[in-house]
Amino acid sequence: MTAHTYSWVGDTLYDDRRHPIATVTGSQLTVGDTTYRITKTGGRDFRLRADGGGVTFIFTTASLTTNRLEAMCGSRHYILRRPRPWNPTRTITTRDGTNYGTITRTFSPRSGATIKAELTGAGIPNAHLAFLAYGCKLVDADTTNIKI
């Protein structure tokens, strides 16, 4: 099975051929021809919501820490779990145990934080992937509040 890698660069999610899959502008996530209105709340009870195309996506913390995140994309329930608090990689699974791959945060002084998704299986829609990766970007790699 061939793995596919997707990367957030700035406000755009690219596939492994550098074709744009999704973009975020202000409070909108655009995937293909569908635009989702985004609302988020920060703090310990992080919550991200996207509404558009007749469907609602919700992304939340599922524990006191951010080791386990959960998302509902329409009727599909995803769990994004990292095995240890300082591990930068999360597995993407569904409640029935289907494993779709990983989402990993990397950091370099030159380019800052980057989110990469590596999918090992087919079947995850681009809109779901974009929403999951964007949620992880906000939780794991958002540097807008860091002051040095």
mmCIF file of C-alpha atoms in Angstrom:
data_model
loop_
_atom_site.group_PDB
_atom_site.id
_atom_site.type_symbol
_atom_site.label_atom_id
_atom_site.label_comp_id
_atom_site.label_asym_id
_atom_site.label_seq_id
_atom_site.Cartn_x
_atom_site.Cartn_y
_atom_site.Cartn_z
ATOM 1 C CA MET A 1 0.000 0.000 0.000
ATOM 2 C CA THR A 2 1.422 3.381 -0.980
ATOM 3 C CA ALA A 3 1.605 6.097 1.655
ATOM 4 C CA HIS A 4 0.690 9.659 0.757
ATOM 5 C CA THR A 5 2.129 12.671 2.548
ATOM 6 C CA TYR A 6 0.354 16.002 3.016
ATOM 7 C CA SER A 7 1.924 19.163 4.492
ATOM 8 C CA TRP A 8 0.646 22.457 5.855
ATOM 9 C CA VAL A 9 2.790 25.288 4.501
ATOM 10 C CA GLY A 10 1.557 28.623 5.807
ATOM 11 C CA ASP A 11 -2.215 28.527 5.383
ATOM 12 C CA THR A 12 -2.330 25.865 2.647
ATOM 13 C CA LEU A 13 -2.417 22.062 2.819
ATOM 14 C CA TYR A 14 -0.498 20.440 -0.060
ATOM 15 C CA ASP A 15 -0.415 16.830 -1.250
ATOM 16 C CA ASP A 16 2.828 14.995 -2.017
ATOM 17 C CA ARG A 17 2.850 16.450 -5.560
ATOM 18 C CA ARG A 18 2.593 20.007 -4.120
ATOM 19 C CA HIS A 19 -1.000 20.463 -5.320
ATOM 20 C CA PRO A 20 -3.095 22.552 -2.915
ATOM 21 C CA ILE A 21 -5.805 20.543 -1.142
ATOM 22 C CA ALA A 22 -7.141 23.161 1.289
ATOM 23 C CA THR A 23 -6.596 26.740 2.408
ATOM 24 C CA VAL A 24 -7.460 28.688 5.535
ATOM 25 C CA THR A 25 -8.275 32.377 5.266
ATOM 26 C CA GLY A 26 -9.448 34.168 8.387
ATOM 27 C CA SER A 27 -12.346 32.116 9.692
ATOM 28 C CA GLN A 28 -12.833 29.997 6.564
ATOM 29 C CA LEU A 29 -11.474 26.600 5.535
ATOM 30 C CA THR A 30 -11.818 25.916 1.812
ATOM 31 C CA VAL A 31 -11.505 22.378 0.454
ATOM 32 C CA GLY A 32 -12.217 22.046 -3.250
ATOM 33 C CA ASP A 33 -15.421 23.966 -3.994
ATOM 34 C CA THR A 34 -16.682 23.866 -0.394
ATOM 35 C CA THR A 35 -16.053 26.616 2.138
ATOM 36 C CA TYR A 36 -16.479 25.879 5.847
ATOM 37 C CA ARG A 37 -17.019 28.606 8.437
ATOM 38 C CA ILE A 38 -14.609 28.017 11.329
ATOM 39 C CA THR A 39 -15.158 28.899 14.992
ATOM 40 C CA LYS A 40 -12.733 28.003 17.772
ATOM 41 C CA THR A 41 -12.342 28.357 21.490
ATOM 42 C CA GLY A 42 -8.984 28.079 23.194
ATOM 43 C CA GLY A 43 -7.785 27.189 26.625
ATOM 44 C CA ARG A 44 -7.921 23.827 28.346
ATOM 45 C CA ASP A 45 -11.169 22.873 26.604
ATOM 46 C CA PHE A 46 -10.020 23.535 23.041
ATOM 47 C CA ARG A 47 -12.826 23.233 20.498
ATOM 48 C CA LEU A 48 -12.825 23.775 16.736
ATOM 49 C CA ARG A 49 -15.964 23.706 14.622
ATOM 50 C CA ALA A 50 -16.438 23.969 10.872
ATOM 51 C CA ASP A 51 -19.809 24.283 9.140
ATOM 52 C CA GLY A 52 -20.307 24.094 5.389
ATOM 53 C CA GLY A 53 -21.647 21.999 2.558
ATOM 54 C CA GLY A 54 -24.500 20.809 4.762
ATOM 55 C CA VAL A 55 -22.139 19.104 7.240
ATOM 56 C CA THR A 56 -20.597 19.975 10.597
ATOM 57 C CA PHE A 57 -17.101 19.026 11.776
ATOM 58 C CA ILE A 58 -16.156 19.253 15.491
ATOM 59 C CA PHE A 59 -12.653 18.834 16.952
ATOM 60 C CA THR A 60 -12.064 18.720 20.734
ATOM 61 C CA THR A 61 -9.642 17.709 23.436
ATOM 62 C CA ALA A 62 -10.772 14.401 24.919
ATOM 63 C CA SER A 63 -8.810 14.444 28.168
ATOM 64 C CA LEU A 64 -7.152 16.837 30.606
ATOM 65 C CA THR A 65 -4.125 16.950 28.307
ATOM 66 C CA THR A 66 -3.858 17.164 24.537
ATOM 67 C CA ASN A 67 -2.554 13.586 24.170
ATOM 68 C CA ARG A 68 -5.965 12.453 22.922
ATOM 69 C CA LEU A 69 -8.021 14.554 20.531
ATOM 70 C CA GLU A 70 -11.338 13.599 18.988
ATOM 71 C CA ALA A 71 -13.147 14.818 15.909
ATOM 72 C CA MET A 72 -16.536 14.247 14.335
ATOM 73 C CA CYS A 73 -16.564 14.855 10.599
ATOM 74 C CA GLY A 74 -20.187 14.427 9.645
ATOM 75 C CA SER A 75 -20.982 10.965 11.002
ATOM 76 C CA ARG A 76 -17.382 9.680 11.140
ATOM 77 C CA HIS A 77 -15.632 9.752 14.525
ATOM 78 C CA TYR A 78 -11.823 10.099 14.552
ATOM 79 C CA ILE A 79 -9.383 9.710 17.448
ATOM 80 C CA LEU A 80 -5.973 11.387 17.242
ATOM 81 C CA ARG A 81 -3.721 9.962 19.908
ATOM 82 C CA ARG A 82 -0.051 10.333 20.713
ATOM 83 C CA PRO A 83 1.519 7.682 22.933
ATOM 84 C CA ARG A 84 3.527 10.023 25.183
ATOM 85 C CA PRO A 85 3.147 13.723 26.029
ATOM 86 C CA TRP A 86 6.302 14.848 24.188
ATOM 87 C CA ASN A 87 5.850 12.589 21.171
ATOM 88 C CA PRO A 88 5.172 14.778 18.097
ATOM 89 C CA THR A 89 3.281 12.037 16.204
ATOM 90 C CA ARG A 90 -0.443 11.260 16.488
ATOM 91 C CA THR A 91 -2.159 8.192 15.046
ATOM 92 C CA ILE A 92 -5.406 8.739 13.150
ATOM 93 C CA THR A 93 -7.950 6.030 13.941
ATOM 94 C CA THR A 94 -11.699 5.604 14.027
ATOM 95 C CA ARG A 95 -13.733 4.109 16.875
ATOM 96 C CA ASP A 96 -13.778 0.730 15.137
ATOM 97 C CA GLY A 97 -9.955 0.702 15.108
ATOM 98 C CA THR A 98 -9.360 1.565 11.450
ATOM 99 C CA ASN A 99 -5.926 3.186 11.204
ATOM 100 C CA TYR A 100 -5.521 5.877 8.547
ATOM 101 C CA GLY A 101 -1.957 6.964 9.294
ATOM 102 C CA THR A 102 -0.271 9.691 11.311
ATOM 103 C CA ILE A 103 -0.089 13.432 11.771
ATOM 104 C CA THR A 104 3.302 14.708 12.936
ATOM 105 C CA ARG A 105 4.522 18.095 14.149
ATOM 106 C CA THR A 106 8.071 19.058 13.306
ATOM 107 C CA PHE A 107 9.918 22.239 14.176
ATOM 108 C CA SER A 108 12.946 23.983 12.751
ATOM 109 C CA PRO A 109 14.290 27.450 13.600
ATOM 110 C CA ARG A 110 14.216 28.405 9.931
ATOM 111 C CA SER A 111 10.705 27.347 8.932
ATOM 112 C CA GLY A 112 8.988 27.111 12.320
ATOM 113 C CA ALA A 113 6.397 24.458 13.090
ATOM 114 C CA THR A 114 5.121 22.197 10.315
ATOM 115 C CA ILE A 115 2.312 19.649 10.297
ATOM 116 C CA LYS A 116 2.691 16.596 8.050
ATOM 117 C CA ALA A 117 0.047 13.925 7.564
ATOM 118 C CA GLU A 118 1.070 10.536 6.232
ATOM 119 C CA LEU A 119 -1.859 8.385 5.172
ATOM 120 C CA THR A 120 -1.317 4.655 4.845
ATOM 121 C CA GLY A 121 -4.822 3.792 3.747
ATOM 122 C CA ALA A 122 -7.423 5.106 1.373
ATOM 123 C CA GLY A 123 -10.856 6.226 2.389
ATOM 124 C CA ILE A 124 -10.373 9.464 4.285
ATOM 125 C CA PRO A 125 -12.000 12.346 2.403
ATOM 126 C CA ASN A 126 -9.897 15.455 1.706
ATOM 127 C CA ALA A 127 -12.260 17.614 3.784
ATOM 128 C CA HIS A 128 -11.810 15.337 6.807
ATOM 129 C CA LEU A 129 -8.028 15.255 6.378
ATOM 130 C CA ALA A 130 -7.832 19.037 6.034
ATOM 131 C CA PHE A 131 -9.956 19.580 9.144
ATOM 132 C CA LEU A 132 -8.001 17.035 11.236
ATOM 133 C CA ALA A 133 -4.629 18.395 10.144
ATOM 134 C CA TYR A 134 -5.733 21.997 10.730
ATOM 135 C CA GLY A 135 -6.963 21.113 14.227
ATOM 136 C CA CYS A 136 -3.625 19.460 15.010
ATOM 137 C CA LYS A 137 -1.841 22.510 13.610
ATOM 138 C CA LEU A 138 -3.713 24.740 16.050
ATOM 139 C CA VAL A 139 -3.136 22.444 19.048
ATOM 140 C CA ASP A 140 0.402 21.233 18.350
ATOM 141 C CA ALA A 141 2.065 23.879 16.223
ATOM 142 C CA ASP A 142 0.312 27.214 16.715
ATOM 143 C CA THR A 143 3.035 29.695 17.602
ATOM 144 C CA THR A 144 0.965 32.862 17.391
ATOM 145 C CA ASN A 145 0.872 33.239 21.194
ATOM 146 C CA ILE A 146 4.557 32.554 21.846
ATOM 147 C CA LYS A 147 6.554 35.625 22.860
ATOM 148 C CA ILE A 148 10.327 35.595 23.225
#
